[in-house]
């Protein structure tokens, strides 16, 4: 058993897919039960520089070495744009190939034609990578929340605009300053209009709405408003009102009937909301299901490897389906063929920061004695605060934050400090800096 | 084609599953392509009061009307506990039935035996509902992030303790006060030890670690520490350091080798982190994949309908697999058999709050004239701020927040205000209060 893949397009994401399939071959084989093989990748120019070198003989300029090639079961369309992507996908489906694509513009404008063809051909069209990069939002809407009537979707679906907005919000930059910075950092393109005018996010909103409500909104019906009119003063006022500003993609159903409300525009949202904490190039989606309640997803919305992560996830899923046509149960995907119990690292070897609180007698020499104990155990202190005398006991809180230390050393030091006559009640809470 | 389901246990979650299968029958049929039918539900006491009335003849006290019943393809185990759940699940798998379960304690302690039996029997054991309620974290680890080497997991996996901690943090309650409040609200049980000592979250951490790393940690090896020693003063100090305290479930792999680090204890985390914003009974998980980057998921971690949402999602998935054994492509789950383009609600009918900023001449009567315009268009103002004179133009910012109003009325009022001689530059940003 072997699943053979062909790529249409070998740019950033294509090279990421090639890298994952090659460097994680063992991992993927373990999970699926058989290997994946990238056999052909279609490029416009054989000599261009790639992000990941392909095996000899893989690159070709002829798309029909992939599309319609009976050796290849899965066609990954990563070239973008409407044509020739549309025609090639339709041809691949007609030829009995499954399709994985990251092409949101194509699906948002020609989705009906493509999904109809897929249904006729009894083949899959998978597109997790088309919306929100590595975030598994397509899978969540299709599978995890299948049993729900979806009531609303709120999304931050474009990383470039969210980066610009985050910079305007944090450092009071003007739109032009933040855009220039974002271009210099490689997030915004030289012609940034598809991002900043909201079109890219609107394509994604159309796809999410179709998955959520089973209705494909027409792009031209949607109110789409970009971010170029935002000014620093608006961010300042938003903050006074307890809001932050985000470019928000919104769709909702009113009481389950009437037309769908779909719109995309800058919006003020309460600063305590999870969506308000999504900054920089991150994407996020909040989905309200009638049974599930509010499900919030966030993560990298773009980039070579995050997008490739979703493309390869889809390839694996298609590979399972394609086996299922051979009348066997799909592989379990758990890599648990030989699951066995294993010991974990002893807690004593954990390397962590610590918050320590000692109730101590408020007298000279106590701090020096305790910090001496920690020094002898190779624990270095980041901060020390002493305050808050308890009127009943006369004890004060001596609070210390440590740099990273071995749990074993820390416990030894705490045990030693606890034995001191000047030290009473003690508390230890670990600090997770590496989150 | 019909998929028949049997329930073991008809408590809160069981009744939620029965309700979803019955009230959303059309939705589920549309997605799957054929109906689900709940044919039997095993209860201990036929006359006990249920959250959702079953059809006549469905309730039974004999588990073998479900387990081993050749009519029933999918057995949902929702009784909890180790026995008889373990024996019944093993029997169901041996009899060729698929299993959906929410039983984290059973899988964390007897998972190897159960998954081995499932592999032998070529049947599925699905358990999305066993971890983090409606959040599709099992599916995300199994499928969405399949192509990743998982580097770390950080989770808030117990809603009761997170509710207690949130109350202690927000209102400086003691642990005992917050626990009592949580019990009165129905979140914490009369005997809350499994939650507050961390055992419930540890079971979930074992399952997530197994999915992420393909290794089942032994529960007894894991450092598990509950929340009962936390005091208000620690929350106050945490805040001074820029941290919040959470009961955190953690597992990580060091450079892909060496034993797994797995631990569960109260931890301080930076207050700006998304996990820090997860309050009340919510759950959340941050998964770091080598390709995907950090993927963050949050939502309701428990409750009748959120848990039922995950159980029914798994039933649908099993129903698709079980069809796949009949040598046909799995149904696409999109409900897109008749996908067509549809108009969305016109933007003019949106009912929203608005932030409006007018650059106005700083002279008497301007505010009254503008607010008069809004009054005539039935728009009620929630707040008005006037400040920030521009030294070049002499204009001041008049900022207004409206209550919810029709976009059509709002645009008409803004257009009228813009025509006033005293009004210059104008900005409008919508406010999403219903997030």
PDB file of N, CA, C and O in Angstrom, chain A residues 358-374 381 384 386 394-398 400 417 420-424:
ATOM      1  N   UNK A 358       7.178  32.465  52.001  1.00  0.00           N
ATOM      2  CA  UNK A 358       7.483  32.031  53.362  1.00  0.00           C
ATOM      3  C   UNK A 358       6.882  33.031  54.340  1.00  0.00           C
ATOM      4  O   UNK A 358       7.031  34.249  54.154  1.00  0.00           O
ATOM      5  N   UNK A 359       6.203  32.533  55.350  1.00  0.00           N
ATOM      6  CA  UNK A 359       5.830  33.402  56.473  1.00  0.00           C
ATOM      7  C   UNK A 359       7.043  33.418  57.409  1.00  0.00           C
ATOM      8  O   UNK A 359       7.445  32.378  57.917  1.00  0.00           O
ATOM      9  N   UNK A 360       7.651  34.593  57.561  1.00  0.00           N
ATOM     10  CA  UNK A 360       8.890  34.644  58.357  1.00  0.00           C
ATOM     11  C   UNK A 360       8.792  35.673  59.468  1.00  0.00           C
ATOM     12  O   UNK A 360       7.996  36.618  59.398  1.00  0.00           O
ATOM     13  N   UNK A 361       9.621  35.496  60.499  1.00  0.00           N
ATOM     14  CA  UNK A 361       9.752  36.494  61.554  1.00  0.00           C
ATOM     15  C   UNK A 361      10.401  37.733  60.948  1.00  0.00           C
ATOM     16  O   UNK A 361      11.352  37.633  60.174  1.00  0.00           O
ATOM     17  N   UNK A 362       9.881  38.881  61.293  1.00  0.00           N
ATOM     18  CA  UNK A 362      10.388  40.126  60.720  1.00  0.00           C
ATOM     19  C   UNK A 362      11.584  40.607  61.542  1.00  0.00           C
ATOM     20  O   UNK A 362      11.473  41.536  62.325  1.00  0.00           O
ATOM     21  N   UNK A 363      12.734  39.954  61.365  1.00  0.00           N
ATOM     22  CA  UNK A 363      13.902  40.402  62.111  1.00  0.00           C
ATOM     23  C   UNK A 363      15.180  40.286  61.282  1.00  0.00           C
ATOM     24  O   UNK A 363      15.209  39.566  60.272  1.00  0.00           O
ATOM     25  N   UNK A 364      16.212  40.987  61.667  1.00  0.00           N
ATOM     26  CA  UNK A 364      17.425  41.048  60.837  1.00  0.00           C
ATOM     27  C   UNK A 364      18.014  39.660  60.585  1.00  0.00           C
ATOM     28  O   UNK A 364      17.936  38.789  61.434  1.00  0.00           O
ATOM     29  N   UNK A 365      18.546  39.479  59.413  1.00  0.00           N
ATOM     30  CA  UNK A 365      19.259  38.238  59.118  1.00  0.00           C
ATOM     31  C   UNK A 365      18.410  37.150  58.504  1.00  0.00           C
ATOM     32  O   UNK A 365      18.939  36.176  57.955  1.00  0.00           O
ATOM     33  N   UNK A 366      17.082  37.283  58.562  1.00  0.00           N
ATOM     34  CA  UNK A 366      16.231  36.205  58.070  1.00  0.00           C
ATOM     35  C   UNK A 366      16.354  36.062  56.553  1.00  0.00           C
ATOM     36  O   UNK A 366      16.561  34.973  56.022  1.00  0.00           O
ATOM     37  N   UNK A 367      16.235  37.195  55.849  1.00  0.00           N
ATOM     38  CA  UNK A 367      16.334  37.163  54.392  1.00  0.00           C
ATOM     39  C   UNK A 367      17.678  36.589  53.959  1.00  0.00           C
ATOM     40  O   UNK A 367      17.760  35.741  53.067  1.00  0.00           O
ATOM     41  N   UNK A 368      18.712  37.055  54.618  1.00  0.00           N
ATOM     42  CA  UNK A 368      20.053  36.599  54.248  1.00  0.00           C
ATOM     43  C   UNK A 368      20.211  35.107  54.497  1.00  0.00           C
ATOM     44  O   UNK A 368      20.786  34.373  53.691  1.00  0.00           O
ATOM     45  N   UNK A 369      19.643  34.606  55.590  1.00  0.00           N
ATOM     46  CA  UNK A 369      19.753  33.173  55.899  1.00  0.00           C
ATOM     47  C   UNK A 369      19.019  32.343  54.854  1.00  0.00           C
ATOM     48  O   UNK A 369      19.540  31.348  54.334  1.00  0.00           O
ATOM     49  N   UNK A 370      17.785  32.778  54.514  1.00  0.00           N
ATOM     50  CA  UNK A 370      17.004  32.000  53.544  1.00  0.00           C
ATOM     51  C   UNK A 370      17.647  32.065  52.167  1.00  0.00           C
ATOM     52  O   UNK A 370      17.798  31.051  51.481  1.00  0.00           O
ATOM     53  N   UNK A 371      18.065  33.262  51.763  1.00  0.00           N
ATOM     54  CA  UNK A 371      18.642  33.339  50.417  1.00  0.00           C
ATOM     55  C   UNK A 371      19.964  32.573  50.366  1.00  0.00           C
ATOM     56  O   UNK A 371      20.341  32.030  49.326  1.00  0.00           O
ATOM     57  N   UNK A 372      20.644  32.496  51.510  1.00  0.00           N
ATOM     58  CA  UNK A 372      21.858  31.679  51.569  1.00  0.00           C
ATOM     59  C   UNK A 372      21.563  30.212  51.281  1.00  0.00           C
ATOM     60  O   UNK A 372      22.294  29.545  50.545  1.00  0.00           O
ATOM     61  N   UNK A 373      20.464  29.718  51.848  1.00  0.00           N
ATOM     62  CA  UNK A 373      20.067  28.332  51.600  1.00  0.00           C
ATOM     63  C   UNK A 373      19.891  28.097  50.098  1.00  0.00           C
ATOM     64  O   UNK A 373      20.386  27.119  49.534  1.00  0.00           O
ATOM     65  N   UNK A 374      19.182  29.031  49.449  1.00  0.00           N
ATOM     66  CA  UNK A 374      18.918  28.857  48.020  1.00  0.00           C
ATOM     67  C   UNK A 374      20.202  28.941  47.197  1.00  0.00           C
ATOM     68  O   UNK A 374      20.382  28.207  46.230  1.00  0.00           O
ATOM     69  N   UNK A 381      17.795  33.681  42.504  1.00  0.00           N
ATOM     70  CA  UNK A 381      16.539  34.391  42.741  1.00  0.00           C
ATOM     71  C   UNK A 381      16.367  35.517  41.732  1.00  0.00           C
ATOM     72  O   UNK A 381      17.290  36.273  41.474  1.00  0.00           O
ATOM     73  N   UNK A 384      12.640  39.350  44.890  1.00  0.00           N
ATOM     74  CA  UNK A 384      12.273  39.122  46.287  1.00  0.00           C
ATOM     75  C   UNK A 384      11.403  40.282  46.749  1.00  0.00           C
ATOM     76  O   UNK A 384      11.729  41.446  46.516  1.00  0.00           O
ATOM     77  N   UNK A 386       9.191  41.551  50.280  1.00  0.00           N
ATOM     78  CA  UNK A 386       8.802  41.245  51.649  1.00  0.00           C
ATOM     79  C   UNK A 386       7.746  42.246  52.056  1.00  0.00           C
ATOM     80  O   UNK A 386       7.972  43.454  51.993  1.00  0.00           O
ATOM     81  N   UNK A 394       2.503  38.361  63.737  1.00  0.00           N
ATOM     82  CA  UNK A 394       3.702  39.168  63.601  1.00  0.00           C
ATOM     83  C   UNK A 394       4.592  38.721  62.453  1.00  0.00           C
ATOM     84  O   UNK A 394       5.648  39.297  62.206  1.00  0.00           O
ATOM     85  N   UNK A 395       4.159  37.681  61.720  1.00  0.00           N
ATOM     86  CA  UNK A 395       4.971  37.190  60.600  1.00  0.00           C
ATOM     87  C   UNK A 395       4.739  38.044  59.345  1.00  0.00           C
ATOM     88  O   UNK A 395       3.664  38.592  59.157  1.00  0.00           O
ATOM     89  N   UNK A 396       5.750  38.142  58.497  1.00  0.00           N
ATOM     90  CA  UNK A 396       5.588  38.837  57.213  1.00  0.00           C
ATOM     91  C   UNK A 396       5.738  37.823  56.076  1.00  0.00           C
ATOM     92  O   UNK A 396       6.339  36.767  56.250  1.00  0.00           O
ATOM     93  N   UNK A 397       5.165  38.170  54.922  1.00  0.00           N
ATOM     94  CA  UNK A 397       5.323  37.331  53.731  1.00  0.00           C
ATOM     95  C   UNK A 397       6.632  37.663  53.039  1.00  0.00           C
ATOM     96  O   UNK A 397       6.844  38.792  52.602  1.00  0.00           O
ATOM     97  N   UNK A 398       7.498  36.688  52.936  1.00  0.00           N
ATOM     98  CA  UNK A 398       8.704  36.825  52.126  1.00  0.00           C
ATOM     99  C   UNK A 398       8.448  36.040  50.839  1.00  0.00           C
ATOM    100  O   UNK A 398       8.285  34.812  50.875  1.00  0.00           O
ATOM    101  N   UNK A 400       9.507  35.055  46.916  1.00  0.00           N
ATOM    102  CA  UNK A 400      10.642  34.993  46.001  1.00  0.00           C
ATOM    103  C   UNK A 400      10.219  34.365  44.678  1.00  0.00           C
ATOM    104  O   UNK A 400       9.457  33.400  44.663  1.00  0.00           O
ATOM    105  N   UNK A 417      15.002  25.346  54.277  1.00  0.00           N
ATOM    106  CA  UNK A 417      14.511  26.635  54.787  1.00  0.00           C
ATOM    107  C   UNK A 417      13.386  26.425  55.804  1.00  0.00           C
ATOM    108  O   UNK A 417      13.282  27.146  56.804  1.00  0.00           O
ATOM    109  N   UNK A 420      14.197  26.146  59.416  1.00  0.00           N
ATOM    110  CA  UNK A 420      14.704  27.294  60.166  1.00  0.00           C
ATOM    111  C   UNK A 420      13.641  27.780  61.146  1.00  0.00           C
ATOM    112  O   UNK A 420      12.453  27.799  60.843  1.00  0.00           O
ATOM    113  N   UNK A 421      14.105  28.183  62.332  1.00  0.00           N
ATOM    114  CA  UNK A 421      13.164  28.611  63.373  1.00  0.00           C
ATOM    115  C   UNK A 421      12.374  29.844  62.979  1.00  0.00           C
ATOM    116  O   UNK A 421      11.270  30.060  63.441  1.00  0.00           O
ATOM    117  N   UNK A 422      12.985  30.677  62.134  1.00  0.00           N
ATOM    118  CA  UNK A 422      12.342  31.931  61.759  1.00  0.00           C
ATOM    119  C   UNK A 422      11.316  31.761  60.652  1.00  0.00           C
ATOM    120  O   UNK A 422      10.652  32.717  60.267  1.00  0.00           O
ATOM    121  N   UNK A 423      11.186  30.543  60.099  1.00  0.00           N
ATOM    122  CA  UNK A 423      10.305  30.321  58.954  1.00  0.00           C
ATOM    123  C   UNK A 423       9.074  29.529  59.361  1.00  0.00           C
ATOM    124  O   UNK A 423       9.185  28.474  59.975  1.00  0.00           O
ATOM    125  N   UNK A 424       7.908  30.082  59.023  1.00  0.00           N
ATOM    126  CA  UNK A 424       6.658  29.380  59.343  1.00  0.00           C
ATOM    127  C   UNK A 424       6.079  28.739  58.096  1.00  0.00           C
ATOM    128  O   UNK A 424       6.746  27.986  57.390  1.00  0.00           O
TER     129      UNK A 424
END
